[in-house]
Coordinates of C-alpha atoms in Angstrom, one line a residue:
M1334 CA 26.0 -1.6 -25.7
A1335 CA 27.2 -1.5 -22.1
S1336 CA 30.7 -2.6 -21.3
P1337 CA 31.4 -5.0 -18.4
G1338 CA 33.0 -2.2 -16.5
A1339 CA 30.0 0.1 -16.9
C1340 CA 27.7 -2.8 -15.8
S1341 CA 29.7 -3.3 -12.6
A1342 CA 29.6 0.4 -11.9
L1343 CA 25.8 0.6 -12.1
A1344 CA 24.1 1.6 -8.8
R1345 CA 22.2 -1.3 -7.4
P1346 CA 18.8 -0.1 -6.2
P1347 CA 17.2 -1.6 -3.0
A1348 CA 15.0 -4.0 -5.1
L1349 CA 14.6 -7.7 -5.8
L1350 CA 15.7 -7.1 -9.5
D1351 CA 17.9 -4.6 -11.1
Y1352 CA 15.9 -3.6 -14.2
A1353 CA 18.6 -1.2 -15.5
A1354 CA 21.2 -4.0 -15.3
I1355 CA 18.8 -6.4 -17.1
H1356 CA 18.6 -3.9 -20.0
S1357 CA 22.1 -2.6 -20.0
C1358 CA 24.1 -5.7 -19.2
L1359 CA 22.1 -8.9 -19.6
L1360 CA 20.4 -7.8 -22.9
R1361 CA 23.3 -5.4 -23.9
G1362 CA 21.0 -2.4 -24.3
D1363 CA 18.8 -4.0 -26.9
A1364 CA 15.4 -2.3 -26.4
S1365 CA 13.6 -4.8 -28.7
L1366 CA 14.5 -7.5 -26.2
S1367 CA 14.3 -5.4 -23.0
L1368 CA 10.8 -3.9 -23.5
P1369 CA 9.0 -7.3 -24.0
L1370 CA 10.8 -8.8 -21.0
L1371 CA 10.1 -5.9 -18.8
A1372 CA 6.4 -5.9 -19.9
L1373 CA 6.1 -9.5 -18.9
L1374 CA 7.7 -8.8 -15.5
L1375 CA 5.3 -5.9 -15.2
L1376 CA 2.3 -8.2 -15.7
L1377 CA 3.8 -10.7 -13.2
H1378 CA 4.1 -7.9 -10.6
F1379 CA 0.5 -6.9 -11.2
R1380 CA -0.6 -10.5 -10.8
I1381 CA 1.3 -11.0 -7.5
L1382 CA -0.1 -7.7 -6.2
A1383 CA -3.7 -8.7 -7.1
A1384 CA -3.3 -12.2 -5.6
S1385 CA -1.7 -10.8 -2.4
A1386 CA -4.6 -8.3 -2.0
S1387 CA -7.6 -10.4 -2.9
A1388 CA -6.5 -13.8 -1.5
R1389 CA -4.6 -12.7 1.6
F1390 CA -4.8 -9.1 2.5
T1391 CA -8.6 -8.7 2.2
P1392 CA -9.5 -11.8 4.3
A1393 CA -6.9 -10.8 6.9
V1394 CA -8.4 -7.3 7.2
S1395 CA -11.9 -8.7 7.4
H1396 CA -11.1 -11.3 10.0
L1397 CA -9.2 -8.8 12.1
A1398 CA -12.0 -6.3 11.9
A1399 CA -14.5 -8.9 12.9
R1400 CA -12.4 -10.3 15.7
L1401 CA -11.6 -6.9 17.1
R1402 CA -15.3 -5.7 16.5
L1403 CA -14.2 -2.8 14.4
S1404 CA -16.6 -0.8 12.4
P1405 CA -15.7 -0.1 8.7
S1406 CA -14.5 3.4 9.6
M1407 CA -12.4 2.1 12.5
A1408 CA -10.9 -0.7 10.3
A1409 CA -10.1 1.9 7.6
V1410 CA -8.3 4.4 9.8
T1411 CA -6.3 1.7 11.6
L1412 CA -5.8 -1.6 9.7
L1413 CA -6.2 -0.3 6.2
A1414 CA -4.4 3.0 6.7
L1415 CA -1.5 1.3 8.5
G1416 CA -1.2 -1.5 5.9
N1417 CA -1.2 0.9 2.9
G1418 CA 0.6 3.8 4.6
A1419 CA 3.5 2.4 6.5
P1420 CA 5.8 1.9 3.5
D1421 CA 5.0 5.4 2.3
A1422 CA 5.9 6.8 5.7
F1423 CA 9.4 5.4 5.3
A1424 CA 9.6 6.7 1.8
S1425 CA 8.6 10.2 2.9
A1426 CA 11.2 10.3 5.7
A1427 CA 13.9 9.2 3.2
A1428 CA 12.9 11.8 0.6
L1429 CA 12.8 14.7 3.1
G1430 CA 16.2 13.7 4.5
G1431 CA 17.7 13.3 1.0
P1432 CA 19.8 15.7 -1.1
R1433 CA 18.6 18.9 -2.7
G1434 CA 15.5 18.4 -4.8
M1435 CA 14.4 15.2 -2.9
P1436 CA 12.3 17.0 -0.3
R1437 CA 10.2 18.7 -3.0
A1438 CA 9.9 15.3 -4.8
G1439 CA 8.8 13.6 -1.6
L1440 CA 6.1 16.3 -0.9
A1441 CA 4.9 16.2 -4.5
A1442 CA 4.7 12.4 -4.4
V1443 CA 2.5 12.4 -1.2
I1444 CA 0.1 15.1 -2.5
S1445 CA -0.1 13.6 -6.0
A1446 CA -0.7 10.2 -4.5
G1447 CA -3.5 11.7 -2.4
A1448 CA -5.1 13.1 -5.5
F1449 CA -4.7 9.7 -7.2
V1450 CA -6.5 7.9 -4.3
S1451 CA -9.2 10.4 -3.7
A1452 CA -10.1 10.7 -7.4
F1453 CA -9.0 7.6 -9.4
V1454 CA -9.2 5.0 -6.7
F1455 CA -12.5 6.3 -5.3
G1456 CA -13.8 6.4 -8.9
A1457 CA -12.7 2.8 -9.5
V1458 CA -14.5 1.7 -6.3
A1459 CA -17.6 3.6 -7.4
L1460 CA -17.6 2.0 -10.8
I1461 CA -17.2 -1.5 -9.3
A1462 CA -19.8 -1.3 -6.5
A1463 CA -22.0 1.7 -7.1
P1464 CA -24.7 2.5 -6.3
F1465 CA -24.2 1.9 -2.6
A1466 CA -25.0 3.7 0.6
V1467 CA -22.4 5.1 3.0
P1468 CA -22.9 6.0 6.7
P1469 CA -23.7 9.7 6.6
A1470 CA -21.9 10.7 9.9
S1471 CA -18.7 8.7 9.3
F1472 CA -18.5 9.7 5.6
A1473 CA -18.9 13.4 6.2
R1474 CA -16.4 13.2 9.1
D1475 CA -13.7 11.4 7.0
V1476 CA -14.0 13.8 4.0
F1477 CA -14.2 16.9 6.3
F1478 CA -11.1 15.9 8.3
Y1479 CA -9.2 15.2 5.1
L1480 CA -10.2 18.5 3.7
V1481 CA -9.1 20.4 6.8
A1482 CA -5.8 18.5 6.9
A1483 CA -5.1 19.1 3.2
S1484 CA -6.1 22.8 3.5
G1485 CA -3.9 23.3 6.5
L1486 CA -0.9 21.7 4.9
F1487 CA -1.6 23.8 1.7
Y1488 CA -1.5 27.0 3.8
V1489 CA 1.8 25.9 5.4
Y1490 CA 3.3 25.1 2.0
L1491 CA 2.3 28.5 0.6
S1492 CA 4.0 30.2 3.5
A1493 CA 7.2 28.4 2.3
E1494 CA 8.3 27.4 5.8
I1495 CA 7.2 25.1 8.7
F1496 CA 8.0 25.2 12.4
L1497 CA 8.4 22.3 14.8
W1498 CA 5.0 22.9 16.5
Q1499 CA 3.2 22.8 13.1
A1500 CA 4.9 19.5 12.2
V1501 CA 3.9 18.0 15.5
G1502 CA 0.4 19.3 15.0
L1503 CA 0.1 17.3 11.8
V1504 CA 0.7 14.1 13.6
L1505 CA -1.5 15.0 16.6
F1506 CA -4.3 15.9 14.2
Y1507 CA -4.4 12.3 12.9
V1508 CA -4.3 11.0 16.5
F1509 CA -7.3 13.2 17.3
F1510 CA -9.1 11.9 14.2
V1511 CA -8.6 8.3 15.2
G1512 CA -9.8 9.1 18.8
L1513 CA -12.9 10.8 17.4
V1514 CA -13.6 7.8 15.2
F1515 CA -13.3 5.5 18.2
Y1516 CA -15.6 7.8 20.3
M1517 CA -18.2 7.9 17.6
D1518 CA -18.2 4.1 17.2
L1519 CA -18.6 3.6 20.9
G1520 CA -21.6 6.0 20.9
A1521 CA -23.1 4.3 17.9
H1522 CA -22.8 0.8 19.4
D1523 CA -23.8 1.8 23.0
G1524 CA -26.8 -0.2 24.0
K1525 CA -27.0 -2.0 20.7
A1526 CA -25.8 -5.3 19.4
V1527 CA -22.7 -4.9 17.3
N1528 CA -23.6 -5.3 13.7
N1529 CA -20.3 -5.6 12.0
P1530 CA -20.4 -5.6 8.2
A1531 CA -16.9 -7.0 8.1
A1532 CA -18.0 -10.1 10.0
E1533 CA -20.7 -10.7 7.5
A1534 CA -18.4 -10.1 4.6
T1535 CA -16.0 -12.8 5.7
M1536 CA -18.6 -15.4 4.6
N1537 CA -17.9 -14.6 0.9
L1538 CA -14.2 -13.8 0.8
P1539 CA -12.1 -13.8 -1.1
V1540 CA -13.1 -12.9 -4.7
T1541 CA -10.5 -14.3 -7.0
V1542 CA -9.9 -14.7 -10.7
E1543 CA -11.7 -18.1 -10.6
D1544 CA -14.9 -16.4 -9.4
H1545 CA -14.8 -14.1 -12.4
K1546 CA -14.2 -16.9 -14.8
Q1547 CA -17.3 -18.7 -13.4
R1548 CA -19.4 -15.6 -13.7
D1549 CA -18.3 -15.0 -17.3
P1550 CA -17.9 -18.3 -19.1
S1551 CA -16.9 -16.6 -22.4
L1552 CA -13.6 -15.4 -20.7
R1553 CA -12.9 -18.7 -19.1
T1554 CA -10.8 -20.3 -21.8
L1555 CA -8.8 -17.1 -22.5
L1556 CA -8.1 -16.3 -18.8
S1557 CA -7.1 -19.9 -18.0
K1558 CA -4.5 -20.0 -20.8
V1559 CA -3.1 -16.6 -19.8
T1560 CA -3.0 -17.2 -16.0
E1561 CA -2.2 -21.0 -15.8
V1562 CA 1.5 -20.4 -16.5
W1563 CA 2.1 -18.4 -13.3
E1564 CA -1.1 -18.9 -11.3
W1565 CA 0.1 -22.0 -9.4
P1566 CA 3.7 -20.7 -8.7
I1567 CA 2.3 -17.4 -7.3
A1568 CA -0.3 -19.2 -5.1
F1569 CA 2.4 -21.6 -3.9
V1570 CA 4.8 -18.8 -3.0
L1571 CA 2.1 -16.9 -1.2
K1572 CA 1.1 -20.0 0.8
L1573 CA 4.7 -20.5 1.8
T1574 CA 5.1 -16.9 3.1
I1575 CA 1.5 -15.8 4.2
P1576 CA -0.4 -17.9 6.8
S1577 CA -4.0 -18.7 5.9
T1578 CA -6.7 -17.2 8.1
L1579 CA -9.1 -20.2 7.7
P1580 CA -8.8 -23.4 9.8
S1581 CA -10.1 -25.3 6.8
E1582 CA -6.9 -24.4 4.8
W1583 CA -4.6 -25.4 7.7
S1584 CA -1.5 -27.4 6.6
K1585 CA 1.3 -28.4 8.9
I1586 CA 3.8 -28.2 6.0
Y1587 CA 2.8 -24.7 5.0
I1588 CA 2.7 -23.5 8.7
C1589 CA 6.2 -24.8 9.2
A1590 CA 7.3 -22.9 6.0
N1591 CA 5.6 -19.8 7.3
I1592 CA 7.5 -20.0 10.6
C1593 CA 10.8 -20.5 8.7
L1594 CA 10.4 -17.9 5.9
C1595 CA 8.4 -15.0 7.5
P1596 CA 11.1 -13.8 9.8
L1597 CA 13.6 -13.8 7.0
L1598 CA 11.3 -11.8 4.8
L1599 CA 10.6 -9.3 7.5
L1600 CA 14.4 -9.0 8.1
Y1601 CA 14.8 -8.3 4.4
S1602 CA 12.2 -5.6 4.6
F1603 CA 14.3 -3.8 7.2
S1604 CA 17.6 -4.3 5.3
S1605 CA 17.9 -0.6 4.6
F1606 CA 18.1 0.0 8.4
I1607 CA 19.8 -3.3 9.4
P1608 CA 22.0 -4.8 6.7
L1609 CA 21.6 -8.6 6.3
D1610 CA 25.3 -9.2 6.7
T1611 CA 25.4 -7.4 10.1
R1612 CA 27.4 -9.6 12.4
I1613 CA 26.2 -10.3 16.0
V1614 CA 27.3 -12.6 18.8
F1615 CA 25.1 -15.7 19.1
L1616 CA 25.6 -18.7 21.5
L1617 CA 29.4 -18.7 21.0
P1618 CA 31.0 -15.4 22.5
Q1619 CA 34.1 -15.7 20.3
F1620 CA 32.2 -15.9 17.0
H1621 CA 30.2 -13.2 15.2
F1622 CA 27.5 -14.6 12.8
P1623 CA 25.6 -12.7 10.1
I1624 CA 22.2 -11.7 11.5
W1625 CA 20.4 -13.5 8.6
S1626 CA 22.0 -16.8 9.6
V1627 CA 20.9 -16.3 13.3
V1628 CA 17.3 -15.6 12.2
L1629 CA 17.3 -18.6 9.9
F1630 CA 18.7 -20.9 12.6
A1631 CA 16.1 -19.7 15.2
S1632 CA 13.2 -19.9 12.7
L1633 CA 14.3 -23.4 11.6
C1634 CA 14.3 -24.6 15.2
L1635 CA 10.8 -23.1 15.8
A1636 CA 9.5 -24.7 12.6
L1637 CA 11.0 -28.1 13.5
S1638 CA 9.4 -27.8 17.0
H1639 CA 6.0 -27.0 15.5
F1640 CA 6.3 -29.9 13.1
L1641 CA 7.1 -32.4 15.9
L1642 CA 4.7 -31.1 18.6
E1643 CA 1.6 -29.9 16.7
K1644 CA -0.7 -32.8 16.1
E1645 CA -4.3 -31.6 15.5
T1646 CA -5.9 -29.1 13.2
P1647 CA -7.1 -26.0 15.0
E1648 CA -10.9 -25.8 15.2
T1649 CA -11.1 -22.0 15.2
E1650 CA -9.0 -19.3 13.6
N1651 CA -5.9 -18.1 15.4
I1652 CA -5.6 -14.4 16.0
A1653 CA -1.8 -14.6 15.9
S1654 CA -2.0 -16.3 12.4
T1655 CA -4.4 -13.6 11.2
L1656 CA -2.2 -10.8 12.4
I1657 CA 0.9 -12.4 10.8
S1658 CA -1.1 -12.9 7.6
F1659 CA -2.0 -9.2 7.6
I1660 CA 1.7 -8.2 8.2
M1661 CA 3.0 -10.5 5.5
S1662 CA 0.3 -9.4 3.0
V1663 CA 1.4 -5.8 3.6
F1664 CA 5.0 -6.9 3.0
W1665 CA 4.2 -8.5 -0.4
I1666 CA 1.9 -5.6 -1.5
S1667 CA 4.6 -3.0 -0.5
T1668 CA 7.5 -5.1 -2.1
M1669 CA 5.6 -5.7 -5.4
A1670 CA 4.5 -2.1 -5.6
G1671 CA 8.1 -1.1 -5.3
E1672 CA 9.1 -3.6 -8.0
L1673 CA 6.3 -2.3 -10.2
L1674 CA 7.5 1.2 -9.7
N1675 CA 11.2 0.3 -10.5
C1676 CA 10.1 -1.7 -13.6
L1677 CA 7.9 1.2 -14.9
A1678 CA 10.7 3.7 -14.3
A1679 CA 13.2 1.5 -16.2
I1680 CA 10.7 1.2 -19.1
G1681 CA 10.3 5.0 -19.1
V1682 CA 14.1 5.5 -19.2
I1683 CA 14.5 3.0 -22.0
M1684 CA 11.8 4.8 -24.0
N1685 CA 13.5 8.2 -23.3
F1686 CA 10.6 9.8 -21.3
P1687 CA 11.7 13.1 -19.7
P1688 CA 12.5 12.7 -16.0
A1689 CA 10.0 15.4 -15.0
I1690 CA 7.2 13.5 -16.7
L1691 CA 8.2 10.3 -15.0
G1692 CA 8.2 12.1 -11.6
M1693 CA 4.7 13.4 -12.0
T1694 CA 3.2 10.1 -13.3
V1695 CA 5.1 6.9 -12.5
L1696 CA 6.6 8.0 -9.2
A1697 CA 3.3 9.4 -8.0
W1698 CA 1.4 6.3 -9.0
G1699 CA 4.0 4.0 -7.3
N1700 CA 3.1 5.3 -3.9
S1701 CA -0.6 4.4 -4.4
V1702 CA -0.6 1.1 -6.3
G1703 CA -1.1 -0.7 -3.0
D1704 CA -4.1 1.5 -2.1
L1705 CA -5.6 0.9 -5.6
V1706 CA -5.2 -2.9 -5.4
A1707 CA -6.3 -3.2 -1.7
D1708 CA -9.3 -0.9 -2.0
V1709 CA -10.5 -2.4 -5.3
A1710 CA -10.1 -5.9 -3.8
L1711 CA -12.2 -4.9 -0.8
A1712 CA -14.9 -3.4 -3.1
R1713 CA -15.0 -6.6 -5.2
A1714 CA -15.3 -8.6 -2.0
G1715 CA -18.5 -6.8 -1.1
Q1716 CA -17.0 -4.3 1.3
P1717 CA -17.2 -0.9 -0.5
T1718 CA -17.8 0.9 2.8
I1719 CA -14.4 -0.1 4.1
A1720 CA -12.8 0.6 0.7
I1721 CA -14.4 4.1 0.6
A1722 CA -13.3 4.9 4.1
G1723 CA -9.8 3.7 3.1
C1724 CA -9.7 6.1 0.2
F1725 CA -9.6 8.9 2.8
A1726 CA -8.0 7.4 5.8
G1727 CA -5.0 5.9 3.8
P1728 CA -3.9 9.2 2.1
M1729 CA -4.6 11.2 5.3
F1730 CA -2.3 8.8 7.2
N1731 CA 0.4 9.3 4.6
M1732 CA 0.0 13.0 4.7
L1733 CA -0.3 13.5 8.5
V1734 CA 1.7 10.6 10.0
G1735 CA 4.1 9.7 7.1
L1736 CA 4.9 13.2 5.9
G1737 CA 4.2 14.7 9.3
T1738 CA 6.7 12.5 11.1
A1739 CA 9.4 13.2 8.5
L1740 CA 8.7 17.0 8.9
V1741 CA 9.0 16.6 12.7
V1742 CA 12.5 15.1 12.2
Q1743 CA 13.6 17.9 9.8
T1744 CA 12.2 20.8 11.8
A1745 CA 13.7 19.4 15.0
R1746 CA 17.1 19.5 13.4
V1747 CA 16.8 23.2 12.6
Y1748 CA 14.9 24.2 15.8
P1749 CA 14.1 27.0 16.7
K1750 CA 14.3 28.1 13.1
A1751 CA 11.8 27.1 10.5
Y1752 CA 12.4 24.3 7.9
V1753 CA 12.2 25.9 4.4
L1754 CA 9.9 24.3 1.9
E1755 CA 10.8 24.4 -1.8
F1756 CA 8.1 26.0 -3.9
H1757 CA 6.9 24.4 -7.2
V1758 CA 3.8 25.2 -9.1
G1759 CA 3.2 21.5 -9.7
I1760 CA 2.7 20.9 -6.0
V1761 CA 0.2 23.8 -5.9
V1762 CA -1.7 22.2 -8.8
A1763 CA -1.8 18.9 -7.0
F1764 CA -3.2 20.6 -3.8
V1765 CA -5.9 22.3 -5.9
F1766 CA -7.0 19.2 -7.6
L1767 CA -7.0 17.2 -4.3
L1768 CA -9.2 19.8 -2.6
L1769 CA -11.5 20.0 -5.7
S1770 CA -12.0 16.2 -5.7
L1771 CA -12.7 16.1 -2.0
M1772 CA -15.2 19.0 -2.1
G1773 CA -16.9 17.6 -5.2
T1774 CA -17.2 14.1 -3.6
L1775 CA -18.7 15.6 -0.4
L1776 CA -21.2 17.7 -2.3
V1777 CA -22.3 15.0 -4.8
V1778 CA -22.6 12.1 -2.2
T1779 CA -24.5 14.4 0.2
W1780 CA -26.8 15.6 -2.7
A1781 CA -27.4 11.9 -3.6
R1782 CA -28.6 11.3 0.0
F1783 CA -25.3 9.6 1.0
R1784 CA -25.3 7.1 -1.8
V1785 CA -22.3 6.9 -4.2
P1786 CA -23.6 7.2 -7.8
R1787 CA -21.9 5.5 -10.6
F1788 CA -21.6 8.6 -12.7
W1789 CA -19.5 10.3 -10.1
G1790 CA -16.9 7.5 -10.5
Y1791 CA -16.5 8.5 -14.2
C1792 CA -16.3 12.2 -13.2
L1793 CA -13.6 11.5 -10.7
M1794 CA -11.5 9.5 -13.2
G1795 CA -11.9 12.4 -15.7
I1796 CA -10.8 14.9 -13.0
Y1797 CA -7.6 12.8 -12.4
I1798 CA -6.9 12.4 -16.1
L1799 CA -7.1 16.2 -16.4
F1800 CA -4.8 16.6 -13.4
T1801 CA -2.3 14.2 -15.0
L1802 CA -2.3 16.2 -18.3
V1803 CA -1.9 19.5 -16.5
S1804 CA 0.9 18.1 -14.4
I1805 CA 2.7 16.6 -17.4
A1806 CA 2.4 20.0 -19.2
I1807 CA 3.9 21.8 -16.2
A1808 CA 6.6 19.2 -15.7
S1809 CA 7.6 19.5 -19.4
T1810 CA 7.7 23.3 -19.5
S1811 CA 9.6 23.5 -16.2
G1812 CA 12.2 21.0 -17.3

């Protein structure tokens, strides 16, 4: 049982809920009460993640890709990679700049997350949508570049040190990759009418729980009883904070709520850099107001102006609303993935799992929950090509831009000396399994004439399960 003094001394993580305090203080350390409650919160986080991805993120990506005339590959290396990879870039920078042991954990998380996406997430997409064809040139290009990037970083890691020019090269390699994708798309569309699968797919988006209940009537009663409790509140909160991309769903009340709440949520997402109680001068020179109150006042004024001046429903979709919908969907996916990770970690601590095992499983999965939900939602929505491209572009963005930028900062601090990398056999194993899954995928899909067979999805999931077992064994023996 935790004392009040101990509860007040608990560190407060940067999260919506403090799960350790719920267990130690609110429920007085009673695992029989804490575990069921945390399990329910876990289900709630999963449901919000799924709803954000299927009902908001997927339509936003599809509409932006169609509006910008992006091919599936270009949409994956830009929109999907940025949406899934931006939160991980900040996490990598924080890990490499942290105390002793954190840099190794940050590198291990990025590589293990890459193995998770290239094996487990790719396998999930294959099981959902296979068999389906992939564009030969773009598929071979994406896998080859990811292989080269992972092999290069593996070589640098084995040398146990990295120089500034090598860290800059990681970031520039992704810039070159995006430029090559853009060049190949221009060449493919030169002299042709643009045939954008994303534009066609927007006709049947999104795929939600209701669609699955209609397809399988035997599950309808069960699913309705389970989801009715939180389905409406979740949808209501998402409508208040994520603009709709469809003119038919336009509502003046919801738009005003979006104008009022979105800036506050974005400010909260940057609270680790700009504290919410930071005081600034606003209107009155002699007074300093908290920045959250200034943002709230400005957004309320804009919302009121919109409510009074906007009279007619827009006839076509607004690119600004689509872009804001994409950004806010990324916010919710990133936030709920973090909450999911914190909740899983708290359950692991309550059940006395060794920290090493938690690090090789829960912490690695936490970086890729967003990728899993977003890519599976795209596959269910009839866009497996974008989902498959995202399985390579997203982890490559995390490795080259997220981890690469963090390494640039660290190597610049010790320039002209090299930044020393901590060696750990678990990271070597993660590199090996990542390279094996990439090479196997390239060989199997090429052998199948650039069609993704369903059996390879099972094989990839088996490879990742084997990797997890080996990693747990290594983490247990190394302490």
